[in-house]
PDB file of C-alpha atoms in Angstrom:
ATOM      1  CA  ALA A1204      38.015  31.350 -30.784  1.00 50.00           C
ATOM      2  CA  GLU A1205      38.081  33.665 -33.788  1.00 48.00           C
ATOM      3  CA  ALA A1206      34.350  33.077 -34.407  1.00 47.00           C
ATOM      4  CA  VAL A1207      33.615  33.875 -30.766  1.00 50.00           C
ATOM      5  CA  GLU A1208      35.539  37.139 -31.008  1.00 57.00           C
ATOM      6  CA  ARG A1209      33.698  38.068 -34.215  1.00 54.00           C
ATOM      7  CA  GLY A1210      30.433  37.369 -32.435  1.00 53.00           C
ATOM      8  CA  LYS A1211      31.431  39.607 -29.527  1.00 61.00           C
ATOM      9  CA  THR A1212      32.380  42.385 -31.941  1.00 64.00           C
ATOM     10  CA  ALA A1213      29.025  42.118 -33.734  1.00 63.00           C
ATOM     11  CA  VAL A1214      27.124  42.194 -30.440  1.00 68.00           C
ATOM     12  CA  ALA A1215      29.090  45.245 -29.291  1.00 72.00           C
ATOM     13  CA  ALA A1216      28.393  47.063 -32.560  1.00 73.00           C
ATOM     14  CA  LEU A1217      24.678  46.247 -32.496  1.00 72.00           C
ATOM     15  CA  SER A1218      24.416  47.256 -28.847  1.00 75.00           C
ATOM     16  CA  HIS A1219      25.947  50.600 -29.753  1.00 77.00           C
ATOM     17  CA  ASP A1220      23.622  51.028 -32.737  1.00 83.00           C
ATOM     18  CA  ILE A1221      20.568  50.495 -30.530  1.00 86.00           C
ATOM     19  CA  LYS A1222      21.459  53.604 -28.520  1.00 87.00           C
ATOM     20  CA  THR A1223      20.718  55.898 -31.481  1.00 87.00           C
ATOM     21  CA  PRO A1224      17.000  55.121 -32.004  1.00 89.00           C
ATOM     22  CA  ILE A1225      16.490  54.883 -28.231  1.00 91.00           C
ATOM     23  CA  ALA A1226      17.919  58.385 -27.834  1.00 90.00           C
ATOM     24  CA  SER A1227      15.439  59.603 -30.465  1.00 91.00           C
ATOM     25  CA  ILE A1228      12.539  57.852 -28.721  1.00 92.00           C
ATOM     26  CA  ARG A1229      13.469  59.507 -25.445  1.00 92.00           C
ATOM     27  CA  ALA A1230      13.857  62.942 -27.050  1.00 92.00           C
ATOM     28  CA  TYR A1231      10.497  62.806 -28.835  1.00 91.00           C
ATOM     29  CA  SER A1232       8.773  61.353 -25.757  1.00 94.00           C
ATOM     30  CA  GLU A1233      10.115  64.183 -23.605  1.00 92.00           C
ATOM     31  CA  ALA A1234       9.026  66.699 -26.240  1.00 91.00           C
ATOM     32  CA  LEU A1235       5.497  65.301 -26.114  1.00 92.00           C
ATOM     33  CA  GLU A1236       5.520  65.312 -22.312  1.00 91.00           C
ATOM     34  CA  LEU A1237       6.674  68.943 -22.217  1.00 91.00           C
ATOM     35  CA  GLY A1238       4.086  69.994 -24.791  1.00 91.00           C
ATOM     36  CA  LEU A1239       6.654  71.149 -27.342  1.00 90.00           C
ATOM     37  CA  ALA A1240       4.502  69.855 -30.200  1.00 88.00           C
ATOM     38  CA  ARG A1241       2.214  72.821 -30.753  1.00 88.00           C
ATOM     39  CA  THR A1242      -0.341  71.306 -33.097  1.00 92.00           C
ATOM     40  CA  GLN A1243      -2.140  67.990 -33.450  1.00 93.00           C
ATOM     41  CA  ALA A1244      -0.278  67.389 -36.708  1.00 92.00           C
ATOM     42  CA  GLU A1245       3.067  67.865 -34.944  1.00 92.00           C
ATOM     43  CA  ARG A1246       2.043  65.540 -32.124  1.00 92.00           C
ATOM     44  CA  GLU A1247       0.997  62.882 -34.635  1.00 92.00           C
ATOM     45  CA  GLY A1248       4.327  63.340 -36.429  1.00 92.00           C
ATOM     46  CA  TYR A1249       6.229  62.840 -33.178  1.00 92.00           C
ATOM     47  CA  ALA A1250       4.195  59.709 -32.449  1.00 92.00           C
ATOM     48  CA  ARG A1251       4.928  58.305 -35.923  1.00 90.00           C
ATOM     49  CA  THR A1252       8.628  58.964 -35.428  1.00 91.00           C
ATOM     50  CA  ILE A1253       8.584  57.166 -32.079  1.00 93.00           C
ATOM     51  CA  ALA A1254       6.814  54.176 -33.668  1.00 89.00           C
ATOM     52  CA  ARG A1255       9.330  54.103 -36.522  1.00 88.00           C
ATOM     53  CA  LYS A1256      12.272  54.245 -34.115  1.00 89.00           C
ATOM     54  CA  CYS A1257      10.701  51.425 -32.092  1.00 89.00           C
ATOM     55  CA  ASP A1258      10.648  49.318 -35.266  1.00 83.00           C
ATOM     56  CA  GLU A1259      14.362  50.092 -35.719  1.00 85.00           C
ATOM     57  CA  VAL A1260      15.062  48.920 -32.172  1.00 87.00           C
ATOM     58  CA  THR A1261      13.078  45.733 -32.829  1.00 79.00           C
ATOM     59  CA  SER A1262      15.096  44.997 -35.953  1.00 76.00           C
ATOM     60  CA  LEU A1263      18.399  45.623 -34.188  1.00 79.00           C
ATOM     61  CA  THR A1264      17.480  43.504 -31.184  1.00 78.00           C
ATOM     62  CA  ASP A1265      16.466  40.655 -33.491  1.00 69.00           C
ATOM     63  CA  ASP A1266      19.958  40.826 -34.986  1.00 70.00           C
ATOM     64  CA  LEU A1267      21.423  41.035 -31.501  1.00 73.00           C
ATOM     65  CA  PHE A1268      19.592  37.889 -30.444  1.00 66.00           C
ATOM     66  CA  LEU A1269      20.902  36.043 -33.475  1.00 60.00           C
ATOM     67  CA  HIS A1270      24.489  36.835 -32.495  1.00 60.00           C
ATOM     68  CA  ALA A1271      23.949  36.225 -28.792  1.00 61.00           C
ATOM     69  CA  LEU A1272      22.192  32.842 -29.020  1.00 57.00           C
ATOM     70  CA  ALA A1273      25.478  31.046 -28.464  1.00 54.00           C
ATOM     71  CA  ASP A1274      25.563  32.596 -24.997  1.00 57.00           C
ATOM     72  CA  LEU A1275      21.907  31.907 -24.176  1.00 58.00           C
ATOM     73  CA  ASP A1276      22.721  28.792 -22.159  1.00 56.00           C
ATOM     74  CA  ARG A1277      24.879  30.918 -19.881  1.00 57.00           C
ATOM     75  CA  ILE A1278      21.835  32.874 -18.681  1.00 57.00           C
ATOM     76  CA  GLN A1279      21.125  31.497 -15.252  1.00 59.00           C
ATOM     77  CA  GLY A1280      17.919  32.244 -13.418  1.00 60.00           C
ATOM     78  CA  ARG A1281      18.143  32.901  -9.686  1.00 70.00           C
ATOM     79  CA  CYS A1282      14.942  31.465  -8.322  1.00 72.00           C
ATOM     80  CA  GLU A1283      13.473  32.764  -5.119  1.00 71.00           C
ATOM     81  CA  GLU A1284      10.109  32.904  -3.435  1.00 75.00           C
ATOM     82  CA  ALA A1285       8.677  35.936  -5.225  1.00 76.00           C
ATOM     83  CA  PRO A1286       5.267  37.690  -5.172  1.00 85.00           C
ATOM     84  CA  ILE A1287       4.455  36.571  -8.686  1.00 87.00           C
ATOM     85  CA  ALA A1288       1.145  38.479  -8.964  1.00 90.00           C
ATOM     86  CA  ARG A1289       2.890  41.775  -8.202  1.00 90.00           C
ATOM     87  CA  VAL A1290       5.482  41.124 -10.906  1.00 89.00           C
ATOM     88  CA  MET A1291       2.755  40.315 -13.445  1.00 91.00           C
ATOM     89  CA  ALA A1292       0.727  43.428 -12.625  1.00 92.00           C
ATOM     90  CA  ARG A1293       3.802  45.630 -13.018  1.00 90.00           C
ATOM     91  CA  VAL A1294       4.717  44.170 -16.413  1.00 89.00           C
ATOM     92  CA  VAL A1295       1.172  44.565 -17.750  1.00 89.00           C
ATOM     93  CA  ALA A1296       0.980  48.166 -16.504  1.00 88.00           C
ATOM     94  CA  ASP A1297       4.314  49.027 -18.128  1.00 84.00           C
ATOM     95  CA  PHE A1298       3.456  47.320 -21.419  1.00 83.00           C
ATOM     96  CA  ASP A1299      -0.171  48.300 -21.876  1.00 77.00           C
ATOM     97  CA  ALA A1300      -0.069  51.843 -23.230  1.00 70.00           C
ATOM     98  CA  ASP A1301      -3.136  51.439 -25.487  1.00 73.00           C
ATOM     99  CA  GLY A1302      -5.434  49.595 -23.088  1.00 79.00           C
ATOM    100  CA  ARG A1303      -5.597  46.359 -25.109  1.00 86.00           C
ATOM    101  CA  VAL A1304      -4.395  44.118 -22.279  1.00 89.00           C
ATOM    102  CA  THR A1305      -6.960  42.992 -19.715  1.00 89.00           C
ATOM    103  CA  LEU A1306      -5.616  41.795 -16.395  1.00 90.00           C
ATOM    104  CA  GLY A1307      -8.121  39.236 -15.164  1.00 91.00           C
ATOM    105  CA  ARG A1308      -7.912  36.844 -12.251  1.00 94.00           C
ATOM    106  CA  LEU A1309      -4.681  37.366 -10.358  1.00 93.00           C
ATOM    107  CA  ASP A1310      -4.155  35.084  -7.374  1.00 93.00           C
ATOM    108  CA  GLU A1311      -1.596  36.140  -4.812  1.00 90.00           C
ATOM    109  CA  ALA A1312       1.140  33.562  -4.291  1.00 85.00           C
ATOM    110  CA  GLN A1313       4.779  33.122  -3.457  1.00 81.00           C
ATOM    111  CA  ALA A1314       6.025  31.111  -6.405  1.00 77.00           C
ATOM    112  CA  SER A1315       9.522  29.909  -7.173  1.00 77.00           C
ATOM    113  CA  CYS A1316      10.834  32.123  -9.978  1.00 81.00           C
ATOM    114  CA  ASP A1317      13.392  34.752 -10.915  1.00 83.00           C
ATOM    115  CA  PRO A1318      11.399  38.030 -10.982  1.00 84.00           C
ATOM    116  CA  LYS A1319      13.646  39.608 -13.622  1.00 84.00           C
ATOM    117  CA  ARG A1320      13.442  36.579 -15.923  1.00 84.00           C
ATOM    118  CA  LEU A1321       9.697  36.363 -15.346  1.00 87.00           C
ATOM    119  CA  GLU A1322       9.366  39.988 -16.456  1.00 88.00           C
ATOM    120  CA  GLN A1323      11.381  39.236 -19.600  1.00 84.00           C
ATOM    121  CA  ALA A1324       9.286  36.164 -20.394  1.00 88.00           C
ATOM    122  CA  LEU A1325       5.964  37.970 -19.884  1.00 90.00           C
ATOM    123  CA  GLU A1326       7.129  40.970 -21.922  1.00 87.00           C
ATOM    124  CA  ASN A1327       8.031  38.592 -24.755  1.00 85.00           C
ATOM    125  CA  LEU A1328       4.595  36.964 -24.590  1.00 89.00           C
ATOM    126  CA  LEU A1329       2.819  40.334 -24.704  1.00 89.00           C
ATOM    127  CA  ALA A1330       5.054  41.547 -27.537  1.00 86.00           C
ATOM    128  CA  ASN A1331       4.370  38.323 -29.433  1.00 82.00           C
ATOM    129  CA  ALA A1332       0.624  38.827 -29.047  1.00 84.00           C
ATOM    130  CA  ALA A1333       0.903  42.449 -30.182  1.00 83.00           C
ATOM    131  CA  LYS A1334       2.919  41.419 -33.234  1.00 80.00           C
ATOM    132  CA  TYR A1335       0.797  38.529 -34.467  1.00 78.00           C
ATOM    133  CA  ALA A1336      -2.598  39.749 -33.283  1.00 81.00           C
ATOM    134  CA  PRO A1337      -2.369  43.497 -33.968  1.00 81.00           C
ATOM    135  CA  GLY A1338      -5.315  45.444 -32.615  1.00 81.00           C
ATOM    136  CA  ALA A1339      -6.797  42.386 -30.897  1.00 85.00           C
ATOM    137  CA  GLY A1340      -7.433  42.172 -27.175  1.00 87.00           C
ATOM    138  CA  VAL A1341      -5.094  40.270 -24.877  1.00 91.00           C
ATOM    139  CA  GLU A1342      -6.049  38.685 -21.558  1.00 93.00           C
ATOM    140  CA  VAL A1343      -3.576  37.931 -18.783  1.00 94.00           C
ATOM    141  CA  GLU A1344      -4.307  35.998 -15.628  1.00 95.00           C
ATOM    142  CA  GLY A1345      -2.456  34.239 -12.841  1.00 94.00           C
ATOM    143  CA  VAL A1346      -4.087  31.215 -11.245  1.00 94.00           C
ATOM    144  CA  LEU A1347      -2.936  29.380  -8.149  1.00 92.00           C
ATOM    145  CA  ASP A1348      -3.498  25.636  -8.572  1.00 89.00           C
ATOM    146  CA  THR A1349      -3.071  24.232  -5.088  1.00 87.00           C
ATOM    147  CA  ALA A1350      -3.886  20.688  -6.187  1.00 86.00           C
ATOM    148  CA  ALA A1351      -1.099  20.675  -8.773  1.00 84.00           C
ATOM    149  CA  ARG A1352       1.201  22.715  -6.496  1.00 87.00           C
ATOM    150  CA  ALA A1353       1.759  25.159  -9.339  1.00 89.00           C
ATOM    151  CA  TYR A1354       1.113  28.738 -10.348  1.00 92.00           C
ATOM    152  CA  CYS A1355      -0.179  29.177 -13.881  1.00 93.00           C
ATOM    153  CA  VAL A1356       0.384  32.339 -15.907  1.00 93.00           C
ATOM    154  CA  ARG A1357      -1.947  32.541 -18.920  1.00 94.00           C
ATOM    155  CA  VAL A1358      -1.680  34.955 -21.842  1.00 93.00           C
ATOM    156  CA  ARG A1359      -4.472  34.716 -24.399  1.00 93.00           C
ATOM    157  CA  ASP A1360      -4.918  36.888 -27.480  1.00 91.00           C
ATOM    158  CA  HIS A1361      -7.974  37.201 -29.732  1.00 89.00           C
ATOM    159  CA  GLY A1362      -6.070  37.255 -32.995  1.00 86.00           C
ATOM    160  CA  PRO A1363      -6.113  34.797 -35.906  1.00 82.00           C
ATOM    161  CA  GLY A1364      -4.355  32.090 -33.898  1.00 78.00           C
ATOM    162  CA  ILE A1365      -1.789  29.628 -35.160  1.00 78.00           C
ATOM    163  CA  PRO A1366      -2.456  26.935 -37.771  1.00 74.00           C
ATOM    164  CA  PRO A1367      -2.579  23.451 -36.198  1.00 71.00           C
ATOM    165  CA  GLU A1368       0.362  22.297 -38.299  1.00 73.00           C
ATOM    166  CA  ASP A1369       2.538  25.091 -36.835  1.00 73.00           C
ATOM    167  CA  LEU A1370       1.460  24.812 -33.194  1.00 67.00           C
ATOM    168  CA  PRO A1371       3.921  22.075 -32.117  1.00 58.00           C
ATOM    169  CA  PHE A1372       6.884  24.020 -33.499  1.00 58.00           C
ATOM    170  CA  VAL A1373       6.282  27.712 -32.771  1.00 67.00           C
ATOM    171  CA  ALA A1374       8.533  27.716 -29.683  1.00 64.00           C
ATOM    172  CA  ASP A1375      11.443  26.236 -31.658  1.00 61.00           C
ATOM    173  CA  ARG A1376      14.461  28.348 -32.469  1.00 54.00           C
ATOM    174  CA  PHE A1377      14.009  30.465 -35.643  1.00 46.00           C
ATOM    175  CA  TYR A1378      10.613  28.919 -36.437  1.00 49.00           C
ATOM    176  CA  ARG A1379       8.273  31.349 -38.209  1.00 50.00           C
ATOM    177  CA  GLY A1380       4.841  29.960 -38.907  1.00 52.00           C
ATOM    178  CA  SER A1381       2.643  30.687 -41.894  1.00 49.00           C
ATOM    179  CA  ASN A1382       0.824  33.355 -39.866  1.00 50.00           C
ATOM    180  CA  ALA A1383       4.022  35.431 -39.556  1.00 48.00           C
ATOM    181  CA  ARG A1384       3.553  36.970 -43.015  1.00 49.00           C
ATOM    182  CA  ASP A1385       5.473  40.251 -43.091  1.00 51.00           C
ATOM    183  CA  ALA A1386       5.712  40.712 -39.321  1.00 49.00           C
ATOM    184  CA  PRO A1387       9.280  41.583 -38.338  1.00 43.00           C
ATOM    185  CA  GLY A1388      11.254  39.148 -36.240  1.00 44.00           C
ATOM    186  CA  ALA A1389      13.569  36.188 -36.276  1.00 40.00           C
ATOM    187  CA  GLY A1390      11.297  33.547 -34.758  1.00 49.00           C
ATOM    188  CA  LEU A1391      12.900  33.783 -31.336  1.00 59.00           C
ATOM    189  CA  GLY A1392      10.241  35.229 -29.004  1.00 72.00           C
ATOM    190  CA  LEU A1393       8.579  32.006 -27.810  1.00 81.00           C
ATOM    191  CA  PHE A1394      11.876  30.129 -27.959  1.00 80.00           C
ATOM    192  CA  ILE A1395      13.395  32.606 -25.518  1.00 80.00           C
ATOM    193  CA  VAL A1396      10.315  32.417 -23.274  1.00 84.00           C
ATOM    194  CA  ARG A1397      10.601  28.635 -23.155  1.00 86.00           C
ATOM    195  CA  HIS A1398      14.301  28.880 -22.350  1.00 82.00           C
ATOM    196  CA  LEU A1399      13.803  31.434 -19.551  1.00 83.00           C
ATOM    197  CA  VAL A1400      10.887  29.506 -18.065  1.00 86.00           C
ATOM    198  CA  GLY A1401      12.872  26.277 -18.219  1.00 85.00           C
ATOM    199  CA  GLN A1402      15.722  27.948 -16.368  1.00 82.00           C
ATOM    200  CA  MET A1403      13.258  28.643 -13.546  1.00 85.00           C
ATOM    201  CA  GLY A1404      12.026  25.047 -13.425  1.00 86.00           C
ATOM    202  CA  GLY A1405       8.754  25.921 -15.160  1.00 89.00           C
ATOM    203  CA  SER A1406       7.057  24.735 -18.320  1.00 90.00           C
ATOM    204  CA  LEU A1407       5.531  26.343 -21.425  1.00 89.00           C
ATOM    205  CA  SER A1408       2.546  25.076 -23.392  1.00 89.00           C
ATOM    206  CA  LEU A1409       0.438  26.546 -26.205  1.00 88.00           C
ATOM    207  CA  GLU A1410      -3.075  25.828 -27.372  1.00 87.00           C
ATOM    208  CA  ASP A1411      -5.555  27.107 -29.921  1.00 84.00           C
ATOM    209  CA  ALA A1412      -8.002  29.380 -28.068  1.00 82.00           C
ATOM    210  CA  GLU A1413     -10.482  29.565 -30.976  1.00 83.00           C
ATOM    211  CA  PRO A1414     -10.046  32.398 -31.736  1.00 84.00           C
ATOM    212  CA  GLY A1415      -6.516  33.311 -30.861  1.00 87.00           C
ATOM    213  CA  LEU A1416      -3.664  31.671 -29.019  1.00 88.00           C
ATOM    214  CA  ARG A1417      -3.416  30.782 -25.330  1.00 90.00           C
ATOM    215  CA  VAL A1418       0.032  30.444 -23.798  1.00 91.00           C
ATOM    216  CA  ARG A1419       0.357  28.764 -20.402  1.00 92.00           C
ATOM    217  CA  VAL A1420       3.436  29.066 -18.230  1.00 92.00           C
ATOM    218  CA  GLU A1421       3.515  27.015 -15.030  1.00 91.00           C
ATOM    219  CA  PHE A1422       5.841  27.524 -12.082  1.00 88.00           C
ATOM    220  CA  PRO A1423       6.156  25.002  -9.254  1.00 84.00           C
ATOM    221  CA  LEU A1424       5.269  26.006  -5.713  1.00 79.00           C
ATOM    222  CA  GLU A1425       7.647  25.156  -2.924  1.00 69.00           C
ATOM    223  CA  PRO A1426       6.690  21.947  -1.071  1.00 62.00           C
TER     224      PRO A1426
END
């Protein structure tokens, strides 16, 4: 019980700490939007500050995940018949500020999923691609497989990929492959995706795309 209370205290403290860099990100973003940066040098300085504060948020959320993993099994997805293509398009539009993500084939379908959890899973996949394949293009598509009675979400990056010896383990808790190098993180992104997808009755698989990594998430269609 004492360990649980310590964990709750740590989570509360980290949650509070996250508010500080987020407040800075909002302030500098609003300043850019209002044109308060008068010169190109000032605008670039604001952008660098926003990027630095984003890194702070990433570090804090990694710590937060570490303390909250004990409660991960309590996250319950509420599956419903949802317009999965619309959810995917919204996530890509919100995430893709630099135009690196290409939204390809996107079949309309009512698939069994929790829209909020699907958003979280897809955001994690895009963030993972951005982290381990910086500057490389990312392709997202949603394919309705009527024969298999499934809807397949595919996220493929054009980065260096994952060594074959790491591929079977990259979705394990805390696993950081040899390609991680100095990239920040705790090895939780794909683990959380697999957990969220599993909660929705779906499945996660990864394969070498030569070059890059292709992640496939499949959701069952209602009979």
